[in-house]
Short mmCIF file of C-alpha atoms and ligand atoms in Angstrom, two decimals:
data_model
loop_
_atom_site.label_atom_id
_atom_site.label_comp_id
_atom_site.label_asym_id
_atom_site.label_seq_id
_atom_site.Cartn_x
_atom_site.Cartn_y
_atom_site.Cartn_z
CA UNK A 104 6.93 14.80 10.99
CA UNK A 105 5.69 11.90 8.97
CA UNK A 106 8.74 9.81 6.84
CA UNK A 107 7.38 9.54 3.23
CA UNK A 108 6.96 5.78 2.74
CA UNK A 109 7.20 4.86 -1.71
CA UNK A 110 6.22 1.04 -1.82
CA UNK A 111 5.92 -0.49 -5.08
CA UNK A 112 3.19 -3.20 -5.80
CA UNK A 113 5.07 -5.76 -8.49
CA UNK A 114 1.43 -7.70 -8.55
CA UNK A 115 1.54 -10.62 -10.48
CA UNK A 116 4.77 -9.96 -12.22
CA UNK A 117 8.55 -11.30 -12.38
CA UNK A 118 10.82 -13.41 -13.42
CA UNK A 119 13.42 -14.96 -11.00
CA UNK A 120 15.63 -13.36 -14.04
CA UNK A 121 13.67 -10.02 -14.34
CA UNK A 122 13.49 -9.67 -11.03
CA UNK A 123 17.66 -10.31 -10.26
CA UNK A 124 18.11 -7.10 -12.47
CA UNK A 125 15.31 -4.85 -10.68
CA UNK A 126 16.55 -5.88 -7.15
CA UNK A 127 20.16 -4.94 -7.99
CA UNK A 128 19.46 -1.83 -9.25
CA UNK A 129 17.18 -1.16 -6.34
CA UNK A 130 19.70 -2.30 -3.82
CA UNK A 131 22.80 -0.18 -5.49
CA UNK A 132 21.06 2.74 -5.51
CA UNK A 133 22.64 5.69 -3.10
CA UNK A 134 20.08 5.65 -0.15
CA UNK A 135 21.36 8.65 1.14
CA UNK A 136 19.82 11.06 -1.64
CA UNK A 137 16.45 9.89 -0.64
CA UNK A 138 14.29 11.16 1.73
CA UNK A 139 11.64 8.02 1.66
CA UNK A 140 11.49 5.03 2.97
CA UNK A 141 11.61 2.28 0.08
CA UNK A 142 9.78 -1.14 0.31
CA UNK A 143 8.62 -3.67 -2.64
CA UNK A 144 5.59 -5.91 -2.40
CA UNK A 145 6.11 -9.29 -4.38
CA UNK A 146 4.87 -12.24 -5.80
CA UNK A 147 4.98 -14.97 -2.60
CA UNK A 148 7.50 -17.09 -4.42
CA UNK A 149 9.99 -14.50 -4.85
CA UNK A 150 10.31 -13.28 -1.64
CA UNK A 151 13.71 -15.57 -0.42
CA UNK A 152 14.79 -14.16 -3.92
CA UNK A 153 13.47 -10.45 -2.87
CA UNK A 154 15.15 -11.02 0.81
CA UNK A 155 18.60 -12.41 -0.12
CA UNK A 156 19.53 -9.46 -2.80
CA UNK A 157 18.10 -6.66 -0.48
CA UNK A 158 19.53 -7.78 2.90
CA UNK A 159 21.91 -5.15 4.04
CA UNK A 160 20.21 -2.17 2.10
CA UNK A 161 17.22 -0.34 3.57
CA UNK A 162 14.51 -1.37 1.31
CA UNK A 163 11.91 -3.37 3.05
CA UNK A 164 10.13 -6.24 2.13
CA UNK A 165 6.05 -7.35 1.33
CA UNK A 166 3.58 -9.41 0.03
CA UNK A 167 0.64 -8.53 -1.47
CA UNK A 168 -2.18 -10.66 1.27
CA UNK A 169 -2.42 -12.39 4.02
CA UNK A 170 -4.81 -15.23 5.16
CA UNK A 171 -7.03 -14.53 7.75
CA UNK A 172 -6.44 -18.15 9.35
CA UNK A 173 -3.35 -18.30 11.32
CA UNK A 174 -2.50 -22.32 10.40
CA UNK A 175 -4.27 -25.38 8.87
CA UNK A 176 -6.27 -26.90 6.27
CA UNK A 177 -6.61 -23.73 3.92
CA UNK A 178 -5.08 -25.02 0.96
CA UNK A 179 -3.57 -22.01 -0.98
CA UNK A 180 -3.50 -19.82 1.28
CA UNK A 181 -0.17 -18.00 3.20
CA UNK A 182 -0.19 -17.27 6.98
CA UNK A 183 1.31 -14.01 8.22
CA UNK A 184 3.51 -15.90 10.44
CA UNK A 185 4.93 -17.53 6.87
CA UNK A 186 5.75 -14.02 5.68
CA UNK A 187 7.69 -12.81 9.03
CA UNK A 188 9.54 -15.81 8.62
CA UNK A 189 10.35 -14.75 5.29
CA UNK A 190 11.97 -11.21 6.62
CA UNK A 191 8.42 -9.56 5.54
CA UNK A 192 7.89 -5.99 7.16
CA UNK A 193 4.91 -5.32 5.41
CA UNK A 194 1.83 -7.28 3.61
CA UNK A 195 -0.99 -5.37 1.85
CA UNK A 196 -4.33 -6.00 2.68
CA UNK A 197 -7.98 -5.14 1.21
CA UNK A 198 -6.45 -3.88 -2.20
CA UNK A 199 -8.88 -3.12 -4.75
CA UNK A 200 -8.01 -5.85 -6.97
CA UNK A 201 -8.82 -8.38 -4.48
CA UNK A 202 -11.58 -6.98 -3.17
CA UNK A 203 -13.21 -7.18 -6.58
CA UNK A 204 -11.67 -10.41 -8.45
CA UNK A 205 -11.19 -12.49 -5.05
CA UNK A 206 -14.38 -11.73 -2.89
CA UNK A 207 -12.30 -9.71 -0.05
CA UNK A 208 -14.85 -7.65 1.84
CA UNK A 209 -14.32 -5.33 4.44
CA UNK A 210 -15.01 -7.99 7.02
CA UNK A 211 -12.58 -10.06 5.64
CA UNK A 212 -10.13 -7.61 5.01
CA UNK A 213 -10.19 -6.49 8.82
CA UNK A 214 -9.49 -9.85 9.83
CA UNK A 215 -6.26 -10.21 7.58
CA UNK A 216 -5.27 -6.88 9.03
CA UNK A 217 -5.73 -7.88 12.57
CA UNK A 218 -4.04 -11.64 11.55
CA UNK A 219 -1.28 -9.16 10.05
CA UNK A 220 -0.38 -7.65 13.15
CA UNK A 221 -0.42 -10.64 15.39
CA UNK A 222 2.72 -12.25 13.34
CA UNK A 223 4.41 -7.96 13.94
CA UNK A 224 4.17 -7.37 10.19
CA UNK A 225 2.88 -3.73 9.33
CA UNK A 226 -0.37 -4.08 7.06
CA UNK A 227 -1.38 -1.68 4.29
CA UNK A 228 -4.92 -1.14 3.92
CA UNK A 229 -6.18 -0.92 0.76
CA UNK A 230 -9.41 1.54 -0.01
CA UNK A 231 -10.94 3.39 -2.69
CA UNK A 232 -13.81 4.16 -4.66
CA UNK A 233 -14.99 2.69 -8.36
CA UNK A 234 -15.33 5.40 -10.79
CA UNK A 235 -19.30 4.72 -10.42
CA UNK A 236 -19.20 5.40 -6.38
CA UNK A 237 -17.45 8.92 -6.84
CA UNK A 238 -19.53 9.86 -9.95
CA UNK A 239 -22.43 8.91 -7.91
CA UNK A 240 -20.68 11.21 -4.83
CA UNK A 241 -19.83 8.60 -2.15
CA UNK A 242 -16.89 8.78 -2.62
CA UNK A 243 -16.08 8.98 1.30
CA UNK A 244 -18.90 6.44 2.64
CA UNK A 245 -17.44 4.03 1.17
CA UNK A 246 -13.53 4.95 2.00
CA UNK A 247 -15.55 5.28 6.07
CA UNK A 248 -16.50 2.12 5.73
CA UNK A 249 -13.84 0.56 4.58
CA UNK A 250 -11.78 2.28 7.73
CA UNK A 251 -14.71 1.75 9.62
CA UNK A 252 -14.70 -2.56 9.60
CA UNK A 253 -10.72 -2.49 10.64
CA UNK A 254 -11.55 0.01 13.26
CA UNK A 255 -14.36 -1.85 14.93
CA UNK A 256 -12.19 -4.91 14.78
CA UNK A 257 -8.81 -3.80 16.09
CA UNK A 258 -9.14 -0.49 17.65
CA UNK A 259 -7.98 2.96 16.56
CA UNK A 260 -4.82 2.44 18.26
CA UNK A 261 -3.84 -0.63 15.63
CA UNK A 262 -3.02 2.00 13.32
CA UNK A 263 -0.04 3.48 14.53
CA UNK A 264 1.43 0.50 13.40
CA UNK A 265 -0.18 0.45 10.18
CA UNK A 266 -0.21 2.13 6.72
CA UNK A 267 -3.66 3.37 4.84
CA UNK A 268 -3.19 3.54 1.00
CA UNK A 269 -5.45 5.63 -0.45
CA UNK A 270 -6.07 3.69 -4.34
CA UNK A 271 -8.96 5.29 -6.36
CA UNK A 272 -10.29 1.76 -8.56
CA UNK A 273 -10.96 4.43 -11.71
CA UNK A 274 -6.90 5.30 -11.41
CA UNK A 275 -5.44 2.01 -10.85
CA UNK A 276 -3.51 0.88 -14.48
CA UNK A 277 -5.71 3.11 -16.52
CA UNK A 278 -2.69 6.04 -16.74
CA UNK A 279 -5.69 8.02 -15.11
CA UNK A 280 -4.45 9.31 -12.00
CA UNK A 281 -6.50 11.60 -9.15
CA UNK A 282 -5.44 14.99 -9.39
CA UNK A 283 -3.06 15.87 -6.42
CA UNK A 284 -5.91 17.82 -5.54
CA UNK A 285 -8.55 15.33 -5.45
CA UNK A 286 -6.47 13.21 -4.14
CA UNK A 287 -5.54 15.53 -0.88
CA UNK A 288 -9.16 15.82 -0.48
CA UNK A 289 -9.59 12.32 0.35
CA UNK A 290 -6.53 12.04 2.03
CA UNK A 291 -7.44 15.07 4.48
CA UNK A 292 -11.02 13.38 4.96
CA UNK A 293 -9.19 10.35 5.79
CA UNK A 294 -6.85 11.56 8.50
CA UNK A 295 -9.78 13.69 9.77
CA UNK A 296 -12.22 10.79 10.63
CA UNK A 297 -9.21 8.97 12.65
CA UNK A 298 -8.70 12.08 14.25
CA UNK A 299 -12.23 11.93 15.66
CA UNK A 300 -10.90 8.85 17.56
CA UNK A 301 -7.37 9.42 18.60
CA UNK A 302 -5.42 13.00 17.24
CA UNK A 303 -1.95 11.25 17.97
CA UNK A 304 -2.58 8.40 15.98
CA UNK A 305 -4.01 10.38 12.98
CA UNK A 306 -1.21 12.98 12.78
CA UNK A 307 1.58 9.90 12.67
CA UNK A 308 -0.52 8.15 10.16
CA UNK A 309 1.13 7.16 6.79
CA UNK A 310 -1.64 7.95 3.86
CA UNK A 311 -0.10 6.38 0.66
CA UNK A 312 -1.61 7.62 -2.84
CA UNK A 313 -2.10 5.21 -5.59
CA UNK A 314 -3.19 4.80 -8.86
CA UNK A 315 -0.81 5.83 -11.95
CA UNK A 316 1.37 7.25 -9.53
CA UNK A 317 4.45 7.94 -12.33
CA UNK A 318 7.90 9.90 -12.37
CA UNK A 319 6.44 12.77 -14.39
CA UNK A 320 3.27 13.92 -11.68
CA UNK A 321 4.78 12.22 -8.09
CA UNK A 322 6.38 15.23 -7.18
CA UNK A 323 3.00 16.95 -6.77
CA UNK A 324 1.31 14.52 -5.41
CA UNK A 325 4.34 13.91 -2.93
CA UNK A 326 3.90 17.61 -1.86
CA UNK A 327 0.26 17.40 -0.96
CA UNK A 328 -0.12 17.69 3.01
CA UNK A 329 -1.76 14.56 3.62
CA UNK A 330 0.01 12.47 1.14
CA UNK A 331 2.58 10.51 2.89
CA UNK A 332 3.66 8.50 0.03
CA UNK A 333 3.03 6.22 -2.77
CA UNK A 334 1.84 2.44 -3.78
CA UNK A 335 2.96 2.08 -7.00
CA UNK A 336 2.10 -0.80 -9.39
CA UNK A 337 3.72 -0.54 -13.05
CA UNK A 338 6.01 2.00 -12.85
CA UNK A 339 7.54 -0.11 -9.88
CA UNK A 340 8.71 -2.63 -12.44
CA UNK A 341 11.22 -0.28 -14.05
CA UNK A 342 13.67 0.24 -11.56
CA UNK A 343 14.48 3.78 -13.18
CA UNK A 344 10.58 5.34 -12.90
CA UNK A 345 10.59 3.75 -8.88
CA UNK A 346 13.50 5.23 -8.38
CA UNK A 347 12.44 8.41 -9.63
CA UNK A 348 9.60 8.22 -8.20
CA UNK A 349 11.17 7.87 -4.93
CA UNK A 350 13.42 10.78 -5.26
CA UNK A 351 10.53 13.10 -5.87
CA UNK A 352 9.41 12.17 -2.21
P1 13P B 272 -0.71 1.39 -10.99
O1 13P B 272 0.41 2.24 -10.42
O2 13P B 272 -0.24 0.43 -12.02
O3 13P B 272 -1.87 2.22 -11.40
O4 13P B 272 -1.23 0.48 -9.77
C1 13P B 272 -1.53 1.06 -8.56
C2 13P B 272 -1.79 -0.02 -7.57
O5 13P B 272 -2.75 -0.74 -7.67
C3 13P B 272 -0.79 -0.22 -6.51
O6 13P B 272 -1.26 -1.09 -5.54
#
Protein backbone atom coordinates (compact mmCIF):
# COMPACT_ATOMS: atom_id res chain seq x y z
CA UNK A 1 0.00 0.00 0.00
CA UNK A 2 1.42 3.23 -1.27
CA UNK A 3 1.35 6.42 1.57
CA UNK A 4 -0.22 9.37 -0.36
CA UNK A 5 2.61 11.93 -0.48
CA UNK A 6 0.79 16.08 -0.91
CA UNK A 7 3.99 18.33 -1.51
CA UNK A 8 3.44 21.83 -2.21
CA UNK A 9 5.70 23.77 -4.73
CA UNK A 10 5.90 27.59 -3.09
CA UNK A 11 8.09 28.47 -6.48
CA UNK A 12 9.34 31.75 -6.41
CA UNK A 13 7.25 33.03 -3.60
CA UNK A 14 7.56 34.25 0.20
CA UNK A 15 8.27 36.50 2.46
CA UNK A 16 10.41 35.67 5.58
CA UNK A 17 7.01 37.36 7.07
CA UNK A 18 4.50 35.50 4.76
CA UNK A 19 6.12 32.60 5.12
CA UNK A 20 6.32 32.70 9.40
CA UNK A 21 2.41 32.65 9.15
CA UNK A 22 2.10 29.65 6.49
CA UNK A 23 4.71 27.50 8.40
CA UNK A 24 2.83 27.93 11.70
CA UNK A 25 -0.27 27.08 10.50
CA UNK A 26 1.25 24.15 8.69
CA UNK A 27 3.14 22.98 11.70
CA UNK A 28 -0.07 23.34 14.25
CA UNK A 29 -2.13 21.52 12.25
CA UNK A 30 -3.42 17.98 13.92
CA UNK A 31 -1.27 15.41 11.91
CA UNK A 32 -3.18 12.72 13.09
CA UNK A 33 -6.43 13.43 10.87
CA UNK A 34 -4.31 13.04 7.85
CA UNK A 35 -3.61 10.20 6.00
CA UNK A 36 -0.65 11.88 3.71
CA UNK A 37 2.53 12.55 4.08
CA UNK A 38 3.09 16.50 3.98
CA UNK A 39 6.31 18.17 2.56
CA UNK A 40 6.89 21.92 1.17
CA UNK A 41 9.37 22.80 -1.53
CA UNK A 42 10.89 26.41 -1.03
CA UNK A 43 12.69 29.18 -2.19
CA UNK A 44 16.67 28.20 -1.27
CA UNK A 45 16.90 31.11 1.11
CA UNK A 46 14.12 30.15 3.22
CA UNK A 47 14.89 26.87 3.95
CA UNK A 48 16.82 27.50 7.72
CA UNK A 49 13.52 29.59 8.04
CA UNK A 50 11.36 26.47 6.56
CA UNK A 51 13.60 23.96 8.89
CA UNK A 52 13.57 25.80 12.25
CA UNK A 53 9.51 26.32 12.42
CA UNK A 54 8.82 22.70 11.13
CA UNK A 55 11.38 20.73 13.22
CA UNK A 56 9.48 18.48 15.49
CA UNK A 57 6.28 18.17 13.19
CA UNK A 58 6.17 15.66 10.34
CA UNK A 59 6.21 17.88 7.39
CA UNK A 60 9.27 17.43 5.33
CA UNK A 61 11.38 19.70 3.72
CA UNK A 62 12.55 20.66 -0.30
CA UNK A 63 13.92 22.72 -2.75
CA UNK A 64 12.90 23.17 -5.97
CA UNK A 65 16.67 21.97 -8.06
CA UNK A 66 19.66 20.74 -7.65
CA UNK A 67 23.02 21.29 -9.52
CA UNK A 68 24.31 18.60 -11.33
CA UNK A 69 28.02 19.47 -10.12
CA UNK A 70 28.70 18.23 -6.74
CA UNK A 71 31.27 21.38 -5.67
CA UNK A 72 33.19 24.26 -7.36
CA UNK A 73 33.30 27.08 -9.62
CA UNK A 74 29.49 27.11 -10.66
CA UNK A 75 28.58 30.37 -9.53
CA UNK A 76 24.80 30.31 -8.68
CA UNK A 77 24.29 27.20 -8.44
CA UNK A 78 23.31 24.86 -5.03
CA UNK A 79 24.86 21.38 -4.49
CA UNK A 80 22.66 18.61 -3.12
CA UNK A 81 25.05 18.09 -0.41
CA UNK A 82 24.09 22.04 0.55
CA UNK A 83 20.44 21.01 0.79
CA UNK A 84 21.01 17.76 3.15
CA UNK A 85 22.87 19.99 5.19
CA UNK A 86 19.99 22.13 5.32
CA UNK A 87 17.59 19.12 6.78
CA UNK A 88 16.29 18.74 2.95
CA UNK A 89 14.42 15.30 2.35
CA UNK A 90 13.43 16.09 -0.93
CA UNK A 91 14.54 18.44 -4.07
CA UNK A 92 12.52 18.52 -7.31
CA UNK A 93 14.10 17.94 -10.39
CA UNK A 94 13.22 18.33 -14.30
CA UNK A 95 10.01 20.48 -13.50
CA UNK A 96 8.39 21.90 -16.40
CA UNK A 97 9.18 25.35 -15.66
CA UNK A 98 12.78 24.75 -15.77
CA UNK A 99 12.88 22.65 -18.39
CA UNK A 100 11.41 25.40 -20.56
CA UNK A 101 12.68 28.91 -19.04
CA UNK A 102 16.19 27.42 -17.79
CA UNK A 103 17.36 24.97 -20.62
CA UNK A 104 16.97 21.67 -18.30
CA UNK A 105 16.83 18.73 -20.69
CA UNK A 106 16.34 15.32 -19.95
CA UNK A 107 20.06 14.73 -19.93
CA UNK A 108 20.51 17.25 -17.57
CA UNK A 109 17.74 16.53 -15.52
CA UNK A 110 19.00 12.80 -15.04
CA UNK A 111 22.15 13.99 -13.85
CA UNK A 112 20.59 16.28 -11.04
CA UNK A 113 18.55 13.25 -10.15
CA UNK A 114 21.44 10.94 -9.90
CA UNK A 115 23.59 14.09 -8.04
CA UNK A 116 20.25 14.08 -5.84
CA UNK A 117 20.62 10.77 -4.58
CA UNK A 118 24.30 10.70 -3.94
CA UNK A 119 23.88 13.55 -1.05
CA UNK A 120 20.46 10.70 0.29
CA UNK A 121 17.91 13.36 -0.64
CA UNK A 122 14.72 11.83 -2.41
CA UNK A 123 14.30 13.60 -5.95
CA UNK A 124 10.98 14.36 -7.65
CA UNK A 125 10.98 14.06 -11.24
CA UNK A 126 9.24 16.37 -13.03
CA UNK A 127 7.40 15.30 -16.57
CA UNK A 128 4.68 16.27 -18.71
CA UNK A 129 3.46 17.17 -21.93
CA UNK A 130 2.77 20.93 -23.57
CA UNK A 131 -0.73 21.28 -24.59
CA UNK A 132 0.74 21.05 -28.35
CA UNK A 133 2.45 17.40 -27.64
CA UNK A 134 -0.96 15.86 -26.35
CA UNK A 135 -3.09 17.66 -29.01
CA UNK A 136 -0.66 16.33 -31.41
CA UNK A 137 -1.09 12.64 -29.40
CA UNK A 138 2.37 12.06 -27.85
CA UNK A 139 1.44 12.58 -25.07
CA UNK A 140 3.35 9.36 -23.63
CA UNK A 141 6.66 9.54 -25.91
CA UNK A 142 7.50 12.25 -24.49
CA UNK A 143 6.53 11.36 -20.61
CA UNK A 144 8.93 7.71 -21.93
CA UNK A 145 11.45 9.76 -22.60
CA UNK A 146 11.58 11.81 -20.04
CA UNK A 147 11.60 8.42 -17.66
CA UNK A 148 13.62 6.97 -20.16
CA UNK A 149 17.08 9.50 -19.72
CA UNK A 150 16.90 8.94 -15.65
CA UNK A 151 16.52 5.30 -16.26
CA UNK A 152 19.45 4.81 -18.56
CA UNK A 153 21.45 6.89 -16.15
CA UNK A 154 20.68 5.46 -12.72
CA UNK A 155 18.96 2.24 -13.11
CA UNK A 156 15.35 1.20 -12.49
CA UNK A 157 16.17 0.39 -9.06
CA UNK A 158 16.98 4.39 -8.24
CA UNK A 159 13.41 4.78 -8.09
CA UNK A 160 12.37 3.18 -5.11
CA UNK A 161 13.87 5.95 -3.57
CA UNK A 162 12.38 8.45 -5.68
CA UNK A 163 9.09 10.27 -6.47
CA UNK A 164 7.63 10.78 -10.29
CA UNK A 165 5.25 13.82 -10.51
CA UNK A 166 3.15 13.59 -13.17
CA UNK A 167 2.63 17.82 -14.24
CA UNK A 168 0.72 18.28 -17.58
CA UNK A 169 2.56 22.01 -18.91
CA UNK A 170 -1.24 22.95 -20.37
CA UNK A 171 -2.51 22.53 -16.42
CA UNK A 172 0.19 24.11 -14.57
CA UNK A 173 -1.29 27.85 -13.18
CA UNK A 174 -3.84 28.02 -15.90
CA UNK A 175 -6.86 26.74 -13.28
CA UNK A 176 -7.01 24.02 -16.13
CA UNK A 177 -6.51 20.86 -14.52
CA UNK A 178 -6.38 17.05 -16.27
CA UNK A 179 -9.44 15.35 -15.60
CA UNK A 180 -8.90 12.63 -12.86
CA UNK A 181 -9.46 10.56 -15.69
CA UNK A 182 -6.94 11.72 -18.02
CA UNK A 183 -4.86 12.07 -15.55
CA UNK A 184 -5.06 8.15 -14.31
CA UNK A 185 -4.41 7.37 -17.82
CA UNK A 186 -1.05 8.70 -17.75
CA UNK A 187 -0.42 7.76 -14.44
CA UNK A 188 -1.32 3.94 -15.22
CA UNK A 189 0.95 4.24 -18.48
CA UNK A 190 3.53 5.49 -16.25
CA UNK A 191 3.68 2.79 -13.61
CA UNK A 192 3.20 0.28 -16.47
CA UNK A 193 6.46 1.08 -18.43
CA UNK A 194 8.53 0.76 -14.96
CA UNK A 195 6.83 -2.31 -14.49
CA UNK A 196 8.38 -3.65 -17.71
CA UNK A 197 11.69 -3.28 -15.77
CA UNK A 198 11.19 -4.17 -12.19
CA UNK A 199 7.19 -5.00 -10.87
CA UNK A 200 8.38 -4.29 -7.17
CA UNK A 201 9.67 -1.06 -7.84
CA UNK A 202 6.65 0.09 -9.94
CA UNK A 203 3.93 -1.04 -7.50
CA UNK A 204 5.86 1.07 -4.47
CA UNK A 205 6.22 3.95 -6.78
CA UNK A 206 4.82 7.38 -5.64
CA UNK A 207 3.03 9.07 -8.93
CA UNK A 208 2.21 12.69 -7.81
CA UNK A 209 -0.49 14.67 -10.01
CA UNK A 210 -0.01 18.26 -10.71
CA UNK A 211 -1.33 21.06 -12.30
CA UNK A 212 -4.33 23.14 -10.59
CA UNK A 213 -4.50 20.53 -8.18
CA UNK A 214 -7.19 22.65 -5.71
CA UNK A 215 -9.41 21.81 -2.53
CA UNK A 216 -12.59 21.65 -4.59
CA UNK A 217 -11.43 18.53 -7.35
CA UNK A 218 -8.30 16.75 -5.09
CA UNK A 219 -10.51 14.39 -3.66
CA UNK A 220 -11.05 12.77 -7.08
CA UNK A 221 -8.02 12.96 -8.27
CA UNK A 222 -6.68 11.56 -4.81
CA UNK A 223 -8.97 8.50 -5.43
CA UNK A 224 -7.65 7.60 -8.83
CA UNK A 225 -5.57 4.19 -8.55
CA UNK A 226 -2.42 5.39 -9.75
CA UNK A 227 -2.44 8.76 -8.23
CA UNK A 228 -0.34 8.69 -5.21
CA UNK A 229 -0.52 12.27 -4.44
CA UNK A 230 -0.15 15.81 -5.31
CA UNK A 231 2.53 18.74 -6.27
CA UNK A 232 0.81 21.64 -5.68
CA UNK A 233 1.93 25.18 -6.65
CA UNK A 234 -0.62 28.12 -5.71
CA UNK A 235 -2.98 26.66 -3.68
CA UNK A 236 0.13 25.62 -1.47
CA UNK A 237 0.51 29.25 -0.51
CA UNK A 238 -2.75 29.38 1.45
CA UNK A 239 -2.20 27.26 4.22
CA UNK A 240 -6.11 26.58 4.39
CA UNK A 241 -6.51 25.12 0.46
CA UNK A 242 -2.96 22.80 1.31
CA UNK A 243 -4.40 21.77 4.10
CA UNK A 244 -7.47 20.84 2.53
CA UNK A 245 -6.00 19.56 0.02
CA UNK A 246 -4.16 17.25 2.14
CA UNK A 247 -7.09 16.00 4.01
CA UNK A 248 -8.79 14.91 0.84
CA UNK A 249 -5.77 12.41 0.46
P1 LIG B 1 -0.23 24.96 -9.89
O1 LIG B 1 -0.79 24.10 -8.79
O2 LIG B 1 -0.12 26.40 -9.51
O3 LIG B 1 -0.92 24.72 -11.18
O4 LIG B 1 1.29 24.47 -10.10
C1 LIG B 1 1.56 23.13 -10.25
C2 LIG B 1 3.03 22.94 -10.23
O5 LIG B 1 3.73 23.36 -11.12
C3 LIG B 1 3.61 22.28 -9.06
O6 LIG B 1 4.95 21.97 -9.26
Amino acid sequence: MRTKLVAGNWKMNGSLASNAHLLAALSNTVFATLNAQLAVCVPYPYLSQAAAVLAGTPVLLGAQDVSEHAKGAFTGEVSAAMLADFGCRYVLVGHSERRSFYGDTNESVALKFAAAQVAGLTPILCVGETLAEREAGVTMQVVSSQLDAVLAKSGVAALSTAVVAYEPVWAIGTGRTASPGQAQEVHAQIRARIEQADPTVAANLQILYGGSMKPDNAAELLRQKDIDGGLIGGASLVAEDFLAIAKAA
